[in-house]
Short mmCIF file of C-alpha atoms in Angstrom, two decimals:
data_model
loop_
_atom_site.label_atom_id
_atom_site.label_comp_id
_atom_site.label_asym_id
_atom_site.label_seq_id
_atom_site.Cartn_x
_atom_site.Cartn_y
_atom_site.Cartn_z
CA UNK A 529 105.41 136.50 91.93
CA UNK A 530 105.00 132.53 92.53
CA UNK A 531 107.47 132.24 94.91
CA UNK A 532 106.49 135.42 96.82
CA UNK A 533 102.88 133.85 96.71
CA UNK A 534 104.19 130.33 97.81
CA UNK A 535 106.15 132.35 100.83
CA UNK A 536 103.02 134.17 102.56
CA UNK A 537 100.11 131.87 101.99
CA UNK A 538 99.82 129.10 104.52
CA UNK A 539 102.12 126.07 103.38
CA UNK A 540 103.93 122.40 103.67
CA UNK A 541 106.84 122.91 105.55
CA UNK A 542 110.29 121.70 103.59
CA UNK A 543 110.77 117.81 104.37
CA UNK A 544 114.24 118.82 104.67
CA UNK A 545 113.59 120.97 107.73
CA UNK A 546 111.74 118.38 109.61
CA UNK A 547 114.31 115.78 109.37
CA UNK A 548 117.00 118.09 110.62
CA UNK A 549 114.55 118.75 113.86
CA UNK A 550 114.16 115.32 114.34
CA UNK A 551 117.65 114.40 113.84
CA UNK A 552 118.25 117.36 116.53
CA UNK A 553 115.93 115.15 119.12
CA UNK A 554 117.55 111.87 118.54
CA UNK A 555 121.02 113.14 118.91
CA UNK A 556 119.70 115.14 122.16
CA UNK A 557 117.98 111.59 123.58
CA UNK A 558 121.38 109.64 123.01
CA UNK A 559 122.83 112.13 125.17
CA UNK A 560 121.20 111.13 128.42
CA UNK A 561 119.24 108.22 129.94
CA UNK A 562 117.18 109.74 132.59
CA UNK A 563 113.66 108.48 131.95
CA UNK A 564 112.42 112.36 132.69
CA UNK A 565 114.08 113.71 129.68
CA UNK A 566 113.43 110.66 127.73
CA UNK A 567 109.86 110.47 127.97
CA UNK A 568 109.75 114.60 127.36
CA UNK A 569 111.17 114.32 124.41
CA UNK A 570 108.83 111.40 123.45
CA UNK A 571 105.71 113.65 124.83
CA UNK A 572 107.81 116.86 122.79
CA UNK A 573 108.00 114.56 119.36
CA UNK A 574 104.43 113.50 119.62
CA UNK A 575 102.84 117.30 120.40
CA UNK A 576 104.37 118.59 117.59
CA UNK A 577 102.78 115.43 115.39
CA UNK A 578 99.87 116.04 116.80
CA UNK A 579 99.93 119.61 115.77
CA UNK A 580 101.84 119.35 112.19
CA UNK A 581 100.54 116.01 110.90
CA UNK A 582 98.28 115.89 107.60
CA UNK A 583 96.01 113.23 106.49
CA UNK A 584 98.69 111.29 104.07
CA UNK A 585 99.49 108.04 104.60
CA UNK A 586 102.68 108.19 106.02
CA UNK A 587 101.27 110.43 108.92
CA UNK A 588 100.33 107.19 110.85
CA UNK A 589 104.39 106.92 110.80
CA UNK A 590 104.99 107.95 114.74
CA UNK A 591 101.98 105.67 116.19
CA UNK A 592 104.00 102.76 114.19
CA UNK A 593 107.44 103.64 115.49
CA UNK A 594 106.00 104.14 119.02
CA UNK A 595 105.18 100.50 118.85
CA UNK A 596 108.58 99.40 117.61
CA UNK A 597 109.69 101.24 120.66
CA UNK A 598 108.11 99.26 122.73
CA UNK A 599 109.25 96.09 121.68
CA UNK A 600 112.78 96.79 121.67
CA UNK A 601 112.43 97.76 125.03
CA UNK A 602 110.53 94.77 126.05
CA UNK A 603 113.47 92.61 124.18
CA UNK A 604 116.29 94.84 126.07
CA UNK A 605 114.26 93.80 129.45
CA UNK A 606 113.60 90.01 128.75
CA UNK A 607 117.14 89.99 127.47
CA UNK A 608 118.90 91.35 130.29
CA UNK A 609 116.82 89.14 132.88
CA UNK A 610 118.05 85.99 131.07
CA UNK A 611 121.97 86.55 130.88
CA UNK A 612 122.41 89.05 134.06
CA UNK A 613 124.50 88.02 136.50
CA UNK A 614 124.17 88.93 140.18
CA UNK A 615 126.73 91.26 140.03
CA UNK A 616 124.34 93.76 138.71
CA UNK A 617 122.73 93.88 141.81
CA UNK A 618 121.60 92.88 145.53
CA UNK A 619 117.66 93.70 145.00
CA UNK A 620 116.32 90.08 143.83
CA UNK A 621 112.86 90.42 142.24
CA UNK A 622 112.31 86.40 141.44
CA UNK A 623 114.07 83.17 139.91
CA UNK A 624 113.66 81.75 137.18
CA UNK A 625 115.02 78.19 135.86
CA UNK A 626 118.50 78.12 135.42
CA UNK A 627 119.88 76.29 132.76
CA UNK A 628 123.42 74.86 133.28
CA UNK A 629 126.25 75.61 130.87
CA UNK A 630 129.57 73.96 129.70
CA UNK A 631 132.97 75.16 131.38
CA UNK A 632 133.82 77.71 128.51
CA UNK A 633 130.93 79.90 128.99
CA UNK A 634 131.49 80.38 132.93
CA UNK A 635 130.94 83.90 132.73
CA UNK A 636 127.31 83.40 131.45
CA UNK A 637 124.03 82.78 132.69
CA UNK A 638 121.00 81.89 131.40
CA UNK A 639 118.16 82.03 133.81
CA UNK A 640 118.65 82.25 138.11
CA UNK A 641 118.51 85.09 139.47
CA UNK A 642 116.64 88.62 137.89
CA UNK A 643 117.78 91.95 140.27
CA UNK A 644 115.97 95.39 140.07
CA UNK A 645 118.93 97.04 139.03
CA UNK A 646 119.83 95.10 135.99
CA UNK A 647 115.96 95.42 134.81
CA UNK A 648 115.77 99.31 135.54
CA UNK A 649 119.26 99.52 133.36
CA UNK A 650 117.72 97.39 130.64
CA UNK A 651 114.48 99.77 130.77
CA UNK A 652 116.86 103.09 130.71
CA UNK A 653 118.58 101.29 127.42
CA UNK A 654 116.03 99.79 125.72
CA UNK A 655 114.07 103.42 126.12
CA UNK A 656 116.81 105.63 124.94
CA UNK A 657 116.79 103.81 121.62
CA UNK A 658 113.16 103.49 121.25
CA UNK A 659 112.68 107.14 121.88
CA UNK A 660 115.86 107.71 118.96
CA UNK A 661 114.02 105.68 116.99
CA UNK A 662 110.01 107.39 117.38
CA UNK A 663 112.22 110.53 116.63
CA UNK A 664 113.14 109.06 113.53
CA UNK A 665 108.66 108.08 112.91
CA UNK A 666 108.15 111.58 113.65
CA UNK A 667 110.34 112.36 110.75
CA UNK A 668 108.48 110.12 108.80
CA UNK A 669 104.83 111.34 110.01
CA UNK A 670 105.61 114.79 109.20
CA UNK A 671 107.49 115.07 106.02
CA UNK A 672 106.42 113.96 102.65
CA UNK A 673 109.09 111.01 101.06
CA UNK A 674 108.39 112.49 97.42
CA UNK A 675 108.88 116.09 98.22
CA UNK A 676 111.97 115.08 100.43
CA UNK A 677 113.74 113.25 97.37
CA UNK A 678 112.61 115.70 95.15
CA UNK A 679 114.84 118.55 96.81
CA UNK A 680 117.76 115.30 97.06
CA UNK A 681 121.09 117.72 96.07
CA UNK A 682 122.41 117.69 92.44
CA UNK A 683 125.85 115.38 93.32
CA UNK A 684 123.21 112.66 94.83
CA UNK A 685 120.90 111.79 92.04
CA UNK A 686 122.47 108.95 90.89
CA UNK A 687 121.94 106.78 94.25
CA UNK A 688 118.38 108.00 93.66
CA UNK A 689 116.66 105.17 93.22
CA UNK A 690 118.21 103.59 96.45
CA UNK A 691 117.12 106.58 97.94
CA UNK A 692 113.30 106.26 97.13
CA UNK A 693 113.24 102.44 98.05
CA UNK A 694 114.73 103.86 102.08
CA UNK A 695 112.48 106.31 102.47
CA UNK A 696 108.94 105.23 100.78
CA UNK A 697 109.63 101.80 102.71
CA UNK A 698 108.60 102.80 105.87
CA UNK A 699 105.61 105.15 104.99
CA UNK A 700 103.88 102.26 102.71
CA UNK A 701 104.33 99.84 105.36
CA UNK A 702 101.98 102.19 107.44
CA UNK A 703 99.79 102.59 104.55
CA UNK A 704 99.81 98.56 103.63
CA UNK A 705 98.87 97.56 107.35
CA UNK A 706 96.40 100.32 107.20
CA UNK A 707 95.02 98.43 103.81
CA UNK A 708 95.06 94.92 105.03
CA UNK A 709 93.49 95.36 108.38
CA UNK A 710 90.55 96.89 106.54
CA UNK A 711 90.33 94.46 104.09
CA UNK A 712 90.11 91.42 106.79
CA UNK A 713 87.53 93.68 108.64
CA UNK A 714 85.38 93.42 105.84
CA UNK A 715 85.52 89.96 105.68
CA UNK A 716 84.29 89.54 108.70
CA UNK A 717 88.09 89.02 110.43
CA UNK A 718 88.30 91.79 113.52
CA UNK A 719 92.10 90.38 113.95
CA UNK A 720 94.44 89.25 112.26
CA UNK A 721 97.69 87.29 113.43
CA UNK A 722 101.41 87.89 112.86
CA UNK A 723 101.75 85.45 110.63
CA UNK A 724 99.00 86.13 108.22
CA UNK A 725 99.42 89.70 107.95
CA UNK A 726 103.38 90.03 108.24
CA UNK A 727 104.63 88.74 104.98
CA UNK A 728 101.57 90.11 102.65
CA UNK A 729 102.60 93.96 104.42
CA UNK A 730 106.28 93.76 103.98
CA UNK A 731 105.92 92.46 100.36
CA UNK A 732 103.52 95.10 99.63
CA UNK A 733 105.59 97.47 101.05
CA UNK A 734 108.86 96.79 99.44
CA UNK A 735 107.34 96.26 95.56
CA UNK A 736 105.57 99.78 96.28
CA UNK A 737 108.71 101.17 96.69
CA UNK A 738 110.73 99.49 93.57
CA UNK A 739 107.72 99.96 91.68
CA UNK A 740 108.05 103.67 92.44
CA UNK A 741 111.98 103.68 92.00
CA UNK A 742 110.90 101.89 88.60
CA UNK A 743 109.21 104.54 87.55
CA UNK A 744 111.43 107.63 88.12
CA UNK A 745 113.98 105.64 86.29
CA UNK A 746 111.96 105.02 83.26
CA UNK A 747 111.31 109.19 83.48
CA UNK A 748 114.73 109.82 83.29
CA UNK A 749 115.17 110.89 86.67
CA UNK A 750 119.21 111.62 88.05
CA UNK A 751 119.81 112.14 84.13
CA UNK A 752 123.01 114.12 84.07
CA UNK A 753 125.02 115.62 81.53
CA UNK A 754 128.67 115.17 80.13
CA UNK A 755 131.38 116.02 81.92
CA UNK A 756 135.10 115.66 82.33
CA UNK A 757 135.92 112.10 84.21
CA UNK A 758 138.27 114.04 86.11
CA UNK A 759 135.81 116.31 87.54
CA UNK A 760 133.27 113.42 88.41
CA UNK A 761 136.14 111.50 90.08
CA UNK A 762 136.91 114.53 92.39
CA UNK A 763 133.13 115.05 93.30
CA UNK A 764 132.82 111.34 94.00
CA UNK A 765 135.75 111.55 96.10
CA UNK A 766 134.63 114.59 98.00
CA UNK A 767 131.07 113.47 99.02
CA UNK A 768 132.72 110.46 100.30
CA UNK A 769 134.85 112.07 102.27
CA UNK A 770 132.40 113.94 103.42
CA UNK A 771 130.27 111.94 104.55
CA UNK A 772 133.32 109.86 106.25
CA UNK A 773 134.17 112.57 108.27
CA UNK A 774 130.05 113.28 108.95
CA UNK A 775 130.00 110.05 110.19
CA UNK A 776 132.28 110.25 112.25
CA UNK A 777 131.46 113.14 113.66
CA UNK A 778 128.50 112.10 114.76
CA UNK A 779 129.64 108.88 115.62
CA UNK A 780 132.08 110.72 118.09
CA UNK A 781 129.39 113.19 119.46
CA UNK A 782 127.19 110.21 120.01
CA UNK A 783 129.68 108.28 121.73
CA UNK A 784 132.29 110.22 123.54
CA UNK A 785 134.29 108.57 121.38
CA UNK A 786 136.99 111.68 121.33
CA UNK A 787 137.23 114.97 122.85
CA UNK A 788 134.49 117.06 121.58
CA UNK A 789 136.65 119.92 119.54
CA UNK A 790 137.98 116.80 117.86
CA UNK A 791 134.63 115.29 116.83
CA UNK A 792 133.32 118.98 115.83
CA UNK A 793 136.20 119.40 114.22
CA UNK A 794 135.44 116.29 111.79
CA UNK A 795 131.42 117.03 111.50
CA UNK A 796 132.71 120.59 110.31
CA UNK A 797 135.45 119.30 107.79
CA UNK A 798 133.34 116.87 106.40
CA UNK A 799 129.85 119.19 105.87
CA UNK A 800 132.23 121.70 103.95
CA UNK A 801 133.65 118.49 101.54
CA UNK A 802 129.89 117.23 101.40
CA UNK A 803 128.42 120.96 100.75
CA UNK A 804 131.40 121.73 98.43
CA UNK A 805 131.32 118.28 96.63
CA UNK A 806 127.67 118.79 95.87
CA UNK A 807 127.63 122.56 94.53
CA UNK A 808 129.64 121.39 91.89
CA UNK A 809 128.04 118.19 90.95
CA UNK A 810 124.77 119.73 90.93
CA UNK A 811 125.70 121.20 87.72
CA UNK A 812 125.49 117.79 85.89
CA UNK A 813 121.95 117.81 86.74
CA UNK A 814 119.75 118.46 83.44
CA UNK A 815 116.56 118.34 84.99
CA UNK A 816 114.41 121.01 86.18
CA UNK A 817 111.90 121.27 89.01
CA UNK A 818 108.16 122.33 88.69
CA UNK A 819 107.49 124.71 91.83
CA UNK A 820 110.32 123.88 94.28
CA UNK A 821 110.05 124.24 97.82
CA UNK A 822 110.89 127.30 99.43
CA UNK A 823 112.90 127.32 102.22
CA UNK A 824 112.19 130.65 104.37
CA UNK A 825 111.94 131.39 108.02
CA UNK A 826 109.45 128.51 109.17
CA UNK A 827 112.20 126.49 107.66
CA UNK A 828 114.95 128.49 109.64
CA UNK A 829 113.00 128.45 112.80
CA UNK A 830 112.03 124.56 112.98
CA UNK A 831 115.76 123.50 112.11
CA UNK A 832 117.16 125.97 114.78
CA UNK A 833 114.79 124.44 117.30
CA UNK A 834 116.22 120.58 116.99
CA UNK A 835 119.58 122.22 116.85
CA UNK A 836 119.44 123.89 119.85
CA UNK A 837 117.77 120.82 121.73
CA UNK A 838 120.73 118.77 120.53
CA UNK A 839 122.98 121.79 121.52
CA UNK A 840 121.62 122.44 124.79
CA UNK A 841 121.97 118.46 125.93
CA UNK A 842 125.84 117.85 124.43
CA UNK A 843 126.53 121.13 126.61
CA UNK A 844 125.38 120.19 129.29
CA UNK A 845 126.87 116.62 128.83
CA UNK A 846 130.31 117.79 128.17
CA UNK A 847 130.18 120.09 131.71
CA UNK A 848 129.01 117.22 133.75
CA UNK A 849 125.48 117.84 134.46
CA UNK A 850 123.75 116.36 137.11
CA UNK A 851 120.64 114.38 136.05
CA UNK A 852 121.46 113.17 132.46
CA UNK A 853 123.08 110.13 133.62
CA UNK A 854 121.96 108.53 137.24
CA UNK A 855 124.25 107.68 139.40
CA UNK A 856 122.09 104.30 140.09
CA UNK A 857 119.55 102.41 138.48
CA UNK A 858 117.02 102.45 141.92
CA UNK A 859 118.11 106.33 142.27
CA UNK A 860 115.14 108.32 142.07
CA UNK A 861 115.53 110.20 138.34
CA UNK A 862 116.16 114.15 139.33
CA UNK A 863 114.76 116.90 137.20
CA UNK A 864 117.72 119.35 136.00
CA UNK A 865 116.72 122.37 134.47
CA UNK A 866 118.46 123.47 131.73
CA UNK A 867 118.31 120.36 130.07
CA UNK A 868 114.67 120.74 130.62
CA UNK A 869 114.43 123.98 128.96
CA UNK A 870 116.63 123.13 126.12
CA UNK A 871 114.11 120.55 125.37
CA UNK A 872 111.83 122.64 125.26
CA UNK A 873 112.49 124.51 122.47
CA UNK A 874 111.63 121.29 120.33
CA UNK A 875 108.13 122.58 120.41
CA UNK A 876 108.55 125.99 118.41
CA UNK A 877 107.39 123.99 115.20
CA UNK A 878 104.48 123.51 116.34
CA UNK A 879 103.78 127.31 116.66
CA UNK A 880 106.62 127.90 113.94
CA UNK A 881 105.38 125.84 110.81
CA UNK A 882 102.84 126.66 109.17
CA UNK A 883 99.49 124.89 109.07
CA UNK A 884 98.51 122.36 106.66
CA UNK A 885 94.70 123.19 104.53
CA UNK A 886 93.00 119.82 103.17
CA UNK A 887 94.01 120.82 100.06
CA UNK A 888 97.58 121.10 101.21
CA UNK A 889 97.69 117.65 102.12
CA UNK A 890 96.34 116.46 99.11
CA UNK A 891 99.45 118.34 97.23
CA UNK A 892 101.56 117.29 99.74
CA UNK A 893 100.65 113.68 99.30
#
């Protein structure tokens, strides 16, 4: 009767299922660097924020992120104006002072000449990763860190408290910002510099989350029970061979770094070893759970959305696609449509999940 009652009344969506959709963006956004599909899925990330956010303090996650965006791409650009070379390209934008360096480093350049092209290829870099990485803050905006290591499997619990130091980290930074801005507003202090506010947030931060690691430790938490050495040694083994081969997978998809039945070949082999591996260590695990999350056909329907968007954009990759990679920096970025409309189907969560009432996102939180 609880779970049926948890399944049709309006509820928070598993952490686990918004992770896998925006792990299913990211891996679509390393797959091209047309500025179109880039900022879509940017614009597709933030709509369904928008839409699925609470009021916790790790919704504030993807605003955050957004700004660490930006100044990785404004590092890229300043980057690549210092040390390109004029091989890069013929359009000169300006000059700048040109520092002169020893014989051995001949084929580097610090200042001279800044080109068009090698700016616009900076740009197209530095956004593909900050649009990776504000998939990764919407991640972190939508899905609670406690309710996400609280469904952590069975073989995992001992790295548990490493686990709950990664994933609180970034959601208390938001929150610790969030605390010391308004505490220098009400001293009268409307901003704040770098340098004052830096070190007090990241210390915060980080002794939130070892305070909270701290604390599941002293409650027993990833107690397991006795069993054979030989068994542990063989689920140890698996899960990290598992996660080798997930790795490299991914590694592979994201890089073209082999032939594609190859690299699916070695995400497959190593989900089964990770999947396998933690089935049977999950029965070490002495602990129960008080009202775990369901995971029903919101879940189903949000995960298959990032999986087809990933889908949708290594297909097309693979066949050669016109538009996901330009065939110049000054070429005007073309529109292709079924990357478009692969994209596209990021947005079913926000019709798909369910709706968040206040008193939802207190639990949640």
């Amino acid at each position: 009767m609880r779970a049926a009652h948890q399944l049709t009344l309006p509820r928070a969506l598993h952490p686990g299922a918004w992770w896998l959709w925006a792990l299913g963006l990211a891996v679509a956004a390393s797959r091209t660097r047309n500025p179109v599909l880039l900022i879509l899925i940017l614009v597709i990330a933030g709509f369904v924020v928008a839409a699925r956010r609470s009021d916790a303090p790790w919704a504030n996650s993807y605003v955050a992120f957004l700004k660490l965006g930006l100044v990785v791409i404004a590092i890229r650009v300043v980057l690549q104006a210092l040390l390109s070379t004029r091989s890069q390209g013929n359009v000169v934008m300006f000059t700048l002072p040109q520092l002169p360096l020893p014989d051995w480093a001949s084929g580097v350049k610090l200042g001279g000449e800044v080109t068009a092209e090698a700016v616009l290829t900076a740009l197209y870099d530095g956004g593909q990763l900050a649009v990776m990485l504000c998939c990764i803050g919407a991640a972190n905006a939508l899905a609670s860190p406690r309710r996400l290591l609280k469904s952590l499997p069975g073989a995992l619990y001992e790295t548990g408290v490493a686990c709950v130091v990664a994933l609180t980290f970034a959601p208390q930074l938001v929150t610790d910002a969030r605390r010391i801005r308004a505490a220098r507003r009400l001293r009268g202090r409307s901003r704040g510099s770098f340098r004052t506010t830096a070190m007090p947030v990241l210390e915060g931060a980080l002794d939130r989350s070892v305070e909270l690691a701290a604390a599941m430790d002293s409650r027993g938490y990833g107690r397991t029970a006795q069993v054979p050495r030989r068994q542990r040694r063989i689920t140890g083994g698996a899960v990290l061979l598992g996660l080798l081969g997930i790795a490299l997978g991914v590694y592979a998809l994201l890089t073209d770094a082999m032939a594609f039945p190859a690299a699916a070949g070695a995400l497959a082999v190593g989900l089964l070893l990770a999947v396998a591996a933690m089935a049977v260590g999950r029965q070490r695990v002495t602990r129960t759970r008080y009202r775990p999350d369901p995971w029903a056909l919101p879940e189903w329907l949000v995960t298959a959305s990032g999986a087809l968007a990933a889908a949708v954009m290594i297909v097309a990759a693979a066949r050669g696609v016109e538009g996901l990679v330009l065939a110049g920096p000054l070429v005007v970025p073309p529109v292709p449509v079924l990357p478009v409309v692969g994209l596209l189907l990021g947005l079913a969560p926000a019709i798909a999940a369910p709706p968040l009432t206040r008193r939802q996102e207190v639990v949640a939180a």
